[in-house]
Coordinates of C-alpha atoms in Angstrom, one line a residue:
M1 CA -6.1 -56.1 -80.7
A2 CA -8.0 -58.7 -78.8
Y3 CA -5.4 -58.6 -75.5
N4 CA -6.2 -54.9 -75.5
S5 CA -9.6 -55.1 -75.7
K6 CA -9.6 -58.0 -72.9
R7 CA -7.4 -55.8 -70.6
K8 CA -10.0 -53.0 -70.8
R9 CA -12.9 -55.3 -70.2
D10 CA -10.5 -56.2 -67.1
N11 CA -10.1 -52.9 -66.0
V12 CA -13.6 -52.1 -66.0
V13 CA -14.3 -55.0 -64.2
D14 CA -11.9 -54.3 -61.7
D15 CA -13.0 -50.4 -61.4
E16 CA -16.5 -51.6 -60.7
I17 CA -15.5 -54.0 -57.7
L18 CA -13.8 -51.5 -56.0
K19 CA -16.6 -48.8 -56.6
L20 CA -19.4 -51.1 -54.9
A21 CA -16.9 -51.8 -52.2
E22 CA -16.6 -48.1 -51.9
N23 CA -20.4 -48.0 -52.0
E24 CA -20.4 -50.3 -48.7
I25 CA -18.1 -47.7 -47.3
I26 CA -20.7 -45.0 -48.1
R27 CA -23.4 -47.1 -46.7
A28 CA -22.0 -47.8 -43.6
L29 CA -21.9 -44.0 -42.5
D30 CA -25.3 -43.0 -44.3
L31 CA -23.4 -40.6 -46.5
E32 CA -25.1 -41.3 -49.7
E33 CA -26.9 -37.8 -50.0
Y34 CA -24.1 -35.7 -48.3
E35 CA -21.9 -33.6 -50.5
I36 CA -19.1 -34.0 -48.0
K37 CA -19.1 -37.6 -49.1
D38 CA -16.2 -37.6 -51.7
K39 CA -13.9 -35.8 -49.3
I40 CA -14.7 -38.2 -46.4
I41 CA -14.5 -41.6 -48.4
N42 CA -11.0 -40.3 -50.2
D43 CA -9.6 -39.7 -46.9
L44 CA -10.4 -42.8 -45.5
L45 CA -9.1 -44.8 -48.4
E46 CA -6.0 -43.0 -48.0
N47 CA -5.8 -42.6 -44.2
G48 CA -7.8 -45.3 -42.8
R49 CA -10.8 -45.2 -40.1
Q50 CA -8.5 -43.0 -37.7
S51 CA -9.2 -39.9 -40.0
L52 CA -12.8 -40.2 -39.5
S53 CA -12.2 -38.2 -36.4
K54 CA -11.8 -35.0 -38.5
Y55 CA -15.6 -35.6 -39.6
E56 CA -17.5 -35.9 -36.6
E57 CA -19.8 -33.1 -37.4
D58 CA -20.4 -34.1 -40.3
L59 CA -21.7 -37.6 -39.1
L60 CA -24.9 -38.5 -37.1
P61 CA -23.9 -39.4 -33.7
D62 CA -24.6 -42.7 -33.4
I63 CA -23.3 -43.7 -36.7
Y64 CA -20.1 -41.7 -35.6
E65 CA -19.4 -43.4 -32.3
A66 CA -20.5 -47.0 -33.6
A67 CA -17.6 -46.5 -37.0
I68 CA -15.0 -45.1 -34.9
N69 CA -15.5 -47.4 -31.9
E70 CA -16.6 -50.7 -33.0
N71 CA -13.9 -53.0 -34.5
D72 CA -16.1 -55.6 -35.9
G73 CA -18.7 -52.9 -37.1
K74 CA -20.0 -52.0 -40.5
L75 CA -17.3 -49.6 -41.1
M76 CA -14.3 -51.5 -40.5
K77 CA -15.7 -54.5 -42.4
S78 CA -16.2 -52.6 -45.5
L79 CA -12.8 -50.7 -45.3
K80 CA -11.1 -54.4 -45.0
K81 CA -13.3 -55.4 -47.7
Y82 CA -11.8 -52.5 -50.0
F83 CA -8.4 -53.2 -49.0
E84 CA -8.4 -56.6 -49.5
Q85 CA -9.4 -55.8 -53.2
Q86 CA -7.6 -53.0 -53.8
W87 CA -4.4 -55.8 -52.8
K88 CA -5.6 -57.9 -55.4
I89 CA -6.6 -55.3 -58.1
K90 CA -4.2 -52.8 -57.6
Y91 CA -0.6 -54.3 -56.7
G92 CA -1.5 -58.0 -58.1
S93 CA -3.1 -57.4 -61.3
S94 CA 0.5 -58.0 -63.1
N95 CA 2.2 -60.0 -60.4
Q96 CA 0.1 -63.2 -60.3
W97 CA 2.6 -64.7 -57.5
F98 CA 1.1 -61.6 -55.1
I99 CA -2.5 -63.1 -55.5
S100 CA -1.2 -66.3 -54.8
F101 CA 0.5 -65.3 -51.8
L102 CA -2.5 -63.7 -50.6
E103 CA -4.6 -66.5 -50.9
E104 CA -2.1 -68.8 -49.5
Y105 CA -2.3 -66.5 -46.5
K106 CA -5.8 -65.7 -46.1
D107 CA -6.3 -68.1 -43.2
A108 CA -2.9 -67.2 -41.4
V109 CA -3.0 -65.9 -37.9
N110 CA -1.8 -62.4 -38.8
Y111 CA -3.9 -61.8 -42.3
D112 CA -6.7 -60.2 -40.4
S113 CA -4.5 -58.2 -38.3
V114 CA -2.9 -56.7 -41.2
L115 CA -6.0 -56.0 -42.9
K116 CA -7.4 -54.1 -39.8
R117 CA -4.2 -52.0 -39.6
T118 CA -4.6 -51.0 -42.9
A119 CA -8.2 -50.4 -42.3
E120 CA -7.0 -48.2 -39.3
Y121 CA -4.4 -46.3 -40.7
G122 CA -4.5 -46.9 -44.5
H123 CA -1.3 -46.3 -46.9
K124 CA 0.7 -44.9 -43.3
Y125 CA 2.8 -48.1 -43.2
F126 CA 3.0 -48.9 -47.0
K127 CA 6.0 -46.8 -47.6
D128 CA 7.1 -46.6 -51.0
C129 CA 6.2 -50.1 -51.9
P130 CA 2.9 -51.3 -50.9
I131 CA 3.6 -54.7 -52.3
L132 CA 6.5 -55.2 -50.2
S133 CA 5.1 -53.8 -46.9
I134 CA 2.3 -56.2 -47.1
V135 CA 4.7 -59.3 -47.8
L136 CA 6.7 -58.2 -44.6
Q137 CA 3.6 -58.0 -42.3
L138 CA 2.2 -61.2 -43.3
L139 CA 5.4 -63.2 -43.4
F140 CA 6.7 -61.8 -40.2
E141 CA 4.2 -62.4 -37.2
G142 CA 6.3 -60.3 -34.9
I143 CA 5.7 -57.0 -37.0
D144 CA 2.4 -56.3 -34.7
D145 CA 0.7 -53.1 -33.9
K146 CA 3.4 -52.7 -31.0
F147 CA 6.4 -52.4 -33.1
F148 CA 4.6 -49.8 -35.5
D149 CA 3.2 -47.9 -32.4
E150 CA 5.8 -47.9 -29.7
T151 CA 9.3 -48.2 -31.6
N152 CA 11.0 -48.0 -34.6
A153 CA 11.4 -51.4 -35.5
F154 CA 9.7 -51.6 -38.5
N155 CA 11.6 -48.4 -40.1
D156 CA 14.4 -50.2 -38.8
S157 CA 13.9 -53.6 -41.0
W158 CA 12.5 -51.9 -43.9
C159 CA 15.8 -50.0 -44.2
A160 CA 18.0 -52.7 -43.7
I161 CA 15.7 -55.1 -46.4
T162 CA 15.5 -52.1 -48.8
N163 CA 19.3 -51.3 -48.4
N164 CA 20.9 -54.8 -48.8
G165 CA 18.3 -56.8 -50.4
L166 CA 17.4 -60.6 -49.2
K167 CA 21.1 -61.3 -47.8
S168 CA 19.8 -59.0 -44.7
V169 CA 17.6 -62.0 -44.1
E170 CA 19.9 -64.9 -44.6
N171 CA 18.9 -67.0 -42.2
F172 CA 15.5 -67.0 -43.1
S173 CA 15.6 -70.8 -44.2
D174 CA 12.1 -71.1 -45.4
N175 CA 12.9 -71.7 -49.2
K176 CA 9.1 -70.6 -50.2
K177 CA 9.1 -67.5 -47.9
R178 CA 12.4 -66.3 -49.2
S179 CA 11.2 -66.6 -52.9
V180 CA 8.0 -64.5 -51.8
L181 CA 10.1 -62.0 -50.3
F182 CA 12.6 -61.9 -53.2
Q183 CA 9.6 -61.4 -55.6
A184 CA 8.7 -58.8 -53.5
L185 CA 12.1 -57.0 -53.3
R186 CA 12.2 -57.1 -57.2
E187 CA 9.3 -54.8 -57.3
Y188 CA 10.7 -52.5 -54.8
Y189 CA 13.7 -52.0 -56.8
R190 CA 12.3 -52.4 -60.3
S191 CA 11.4 -48.6 -60.9
K192 CA 14.2 -47.1 -58.7
L193 CA 17.0 -49.5 -60.3
F194 CA 15.5 -48.9 -63.8
E195 CA 15.5 -45.2 -63.6
L196 CA 18.8 -45.0 -62.3
L197 CA 20.4 -47.3 -64.9
E198 CA 18.6 -44.8 -67.7
K199 CA 20.0 -42.0 -66.1
S200 CA 23.5 -43.0 -66.1
Q201 CA 22.8 -43.8 -69.9
V202 CA 23.4 -47.7 -69.2
K203 CA 22.0 -49.6 -72.3
D204 CA 20.0 -52.7 -71.4
R205 CA 22.0 -54.7 -73.4
D206 CA 21.7 -58.7 -73.2
N207 CA 18.8 -58.5 -70.6
L208 CA 21.2 -56.7 -68.4
Y209 CA 18.3 -54.5 -66.4
E210 CA 16.7 -57.8 -65.0
L211 CA 19.9 -59.4 -64.5
A212 CA 21.0 -56.0 -62.4
L213 CA 17.4 -56.3 -60.4
D214 CA 17.7 -60.0 -59.8
N215 CA 21.2 -59.5 -58.1
V216 CA 20.0 -56.0 -56.4
A217 CA 17.4 -57.6 -55.0
E218 CA 19.3 -60.5 -53.8
Y219 CA 22.1 -58.7 -52.4
G220 CA 21.2 -54.8 -52.1
W221 CA 22.2 -51.8 -53.8
L222 CA 26.0 -52.0 -53.9
Q223 CA 26.9 -55.5 -54.0
G224 CA 24.3 -56.2 -56.4
L225 CA 25.3 -53.6 -59.3
Q226 CA 28.9 -55.1 -58.4
A227 CA 27.9 -58.2 -59.3
V228 CA 27.1 -56.7 -63.0
Q229 CA 30.1 -54.3 -62.9
K230 CA 31.8 -56.1 -66.0
R231 CA 29.0 -55.6 -68.1
I232 CA 28.9 -51.5 -67.6
I233 CA 31.2 -49.1 -69.0
P234 CA 33.7 -48.0 -65.9
K235 CA 32.7 -44.5 -65.5
L236 CA 29.3 -45.1 -66.1
F237 CA 29.3 -47.6 -63.3
K238 CA 31.4 -44.9 -61.1
V239 CA 28.2 -42.7 -61.9
L240 CA 26.1 -45.5 -60.9
L241 CA 27.6 -46.1 -57.4
E242 CA 27.6 -42.4 -56.9
N243 CA 23.5 -42.1 -57.0
I244 CA 22.5 -45.4 -55.3
P245 CA 19.4 -44.4 -53.7
V246 CA 20.2 -45.8 -50.4
S247 CA 18.5 -44.6 -47.3
S248 CA 20.0 -42.0 -45.3
D249 CA 18.9 -43.6 -42.2
T250 CA 22.2 -45.8 -41.4
S251 CA 22.4 -45.3 -37.7
G252 CA 22.2 -48.2 -35.9
M253 CA 22.5 -50.7 -38.7
Q254 CA 23.5 -53.4 -36.5
G255 CA 20.2 -53.2 -34.5
K256 CA 18.4 -53.2 -37.3
F257 CA 19.9 -56.5 -38.5
D258 CA 19.4 -57.9 -35.1
F259 CA 15.8 -57.3 -35.2
I260 CA 15.0 -58.7 -38.4
E261 CA 16.8 -61.7 -36.7
Y262 CA 14.4 -61.7 -34.1
L263 CA 11.7 -61.7 -36.4
I264 CA 13.0 -64.5 -38.4
C265 CA 13.0 -66.2 -34.9
L266 CA 9.0 -65.3 -34.5
S267 CA 8.6 -66.7 -37.8
L268 CA 10.1 -70.0 -37.4

């Protein structure tokens, strides 16, 4: 009971922190008294500053010009502050390792770049797992704006890593970074894997789900599930394999692995 009360208080505090950060965005655009305020803010928090171009007619000209053009102006500063708080509160509240990772990387060369990219484009590059996306962008300095804007490199690396797990970066020798990436991959696979196991009627006996999660995060879908095959009834295991949610974009897989090797070299 006491734990639930504390959790509720923490949630209230977290909501207040995000609300304060949101209010800074509102003030940066001088939107306090305008009915369209909520629509603009919701768009900014989902799609970043680039979405502001849709609202040029709804803002004072000088405020719009400053907001859309100044990379170190009030709007970008307030957006970066909001997203940084969101990372810690929304994604880190149940993942202390992620908060520690963010604190460790706060002074890294590319930390501000990743924040700026998020402020500019919102959740565009978060895919279906913000934690994994943020970790990849911070761990690999080679993932810069050019790779997002001019090539399909990030999509390629995402497919390779989420299909094949940590083994896809087996030449990444930094154990601390590998540990962080492993944790992020566990978060990526967790809901997908548990849903797959439940739908396949595989029972969670003797911590099977967590064991499967560790193996899938380490070796990817196929090899990871094969590692726990003896713990699963054969006909149910067959159902599992038939429903693995592997990315359909498997063309040029070697190129994807080559790109990951390139990123690793840049990070050494």
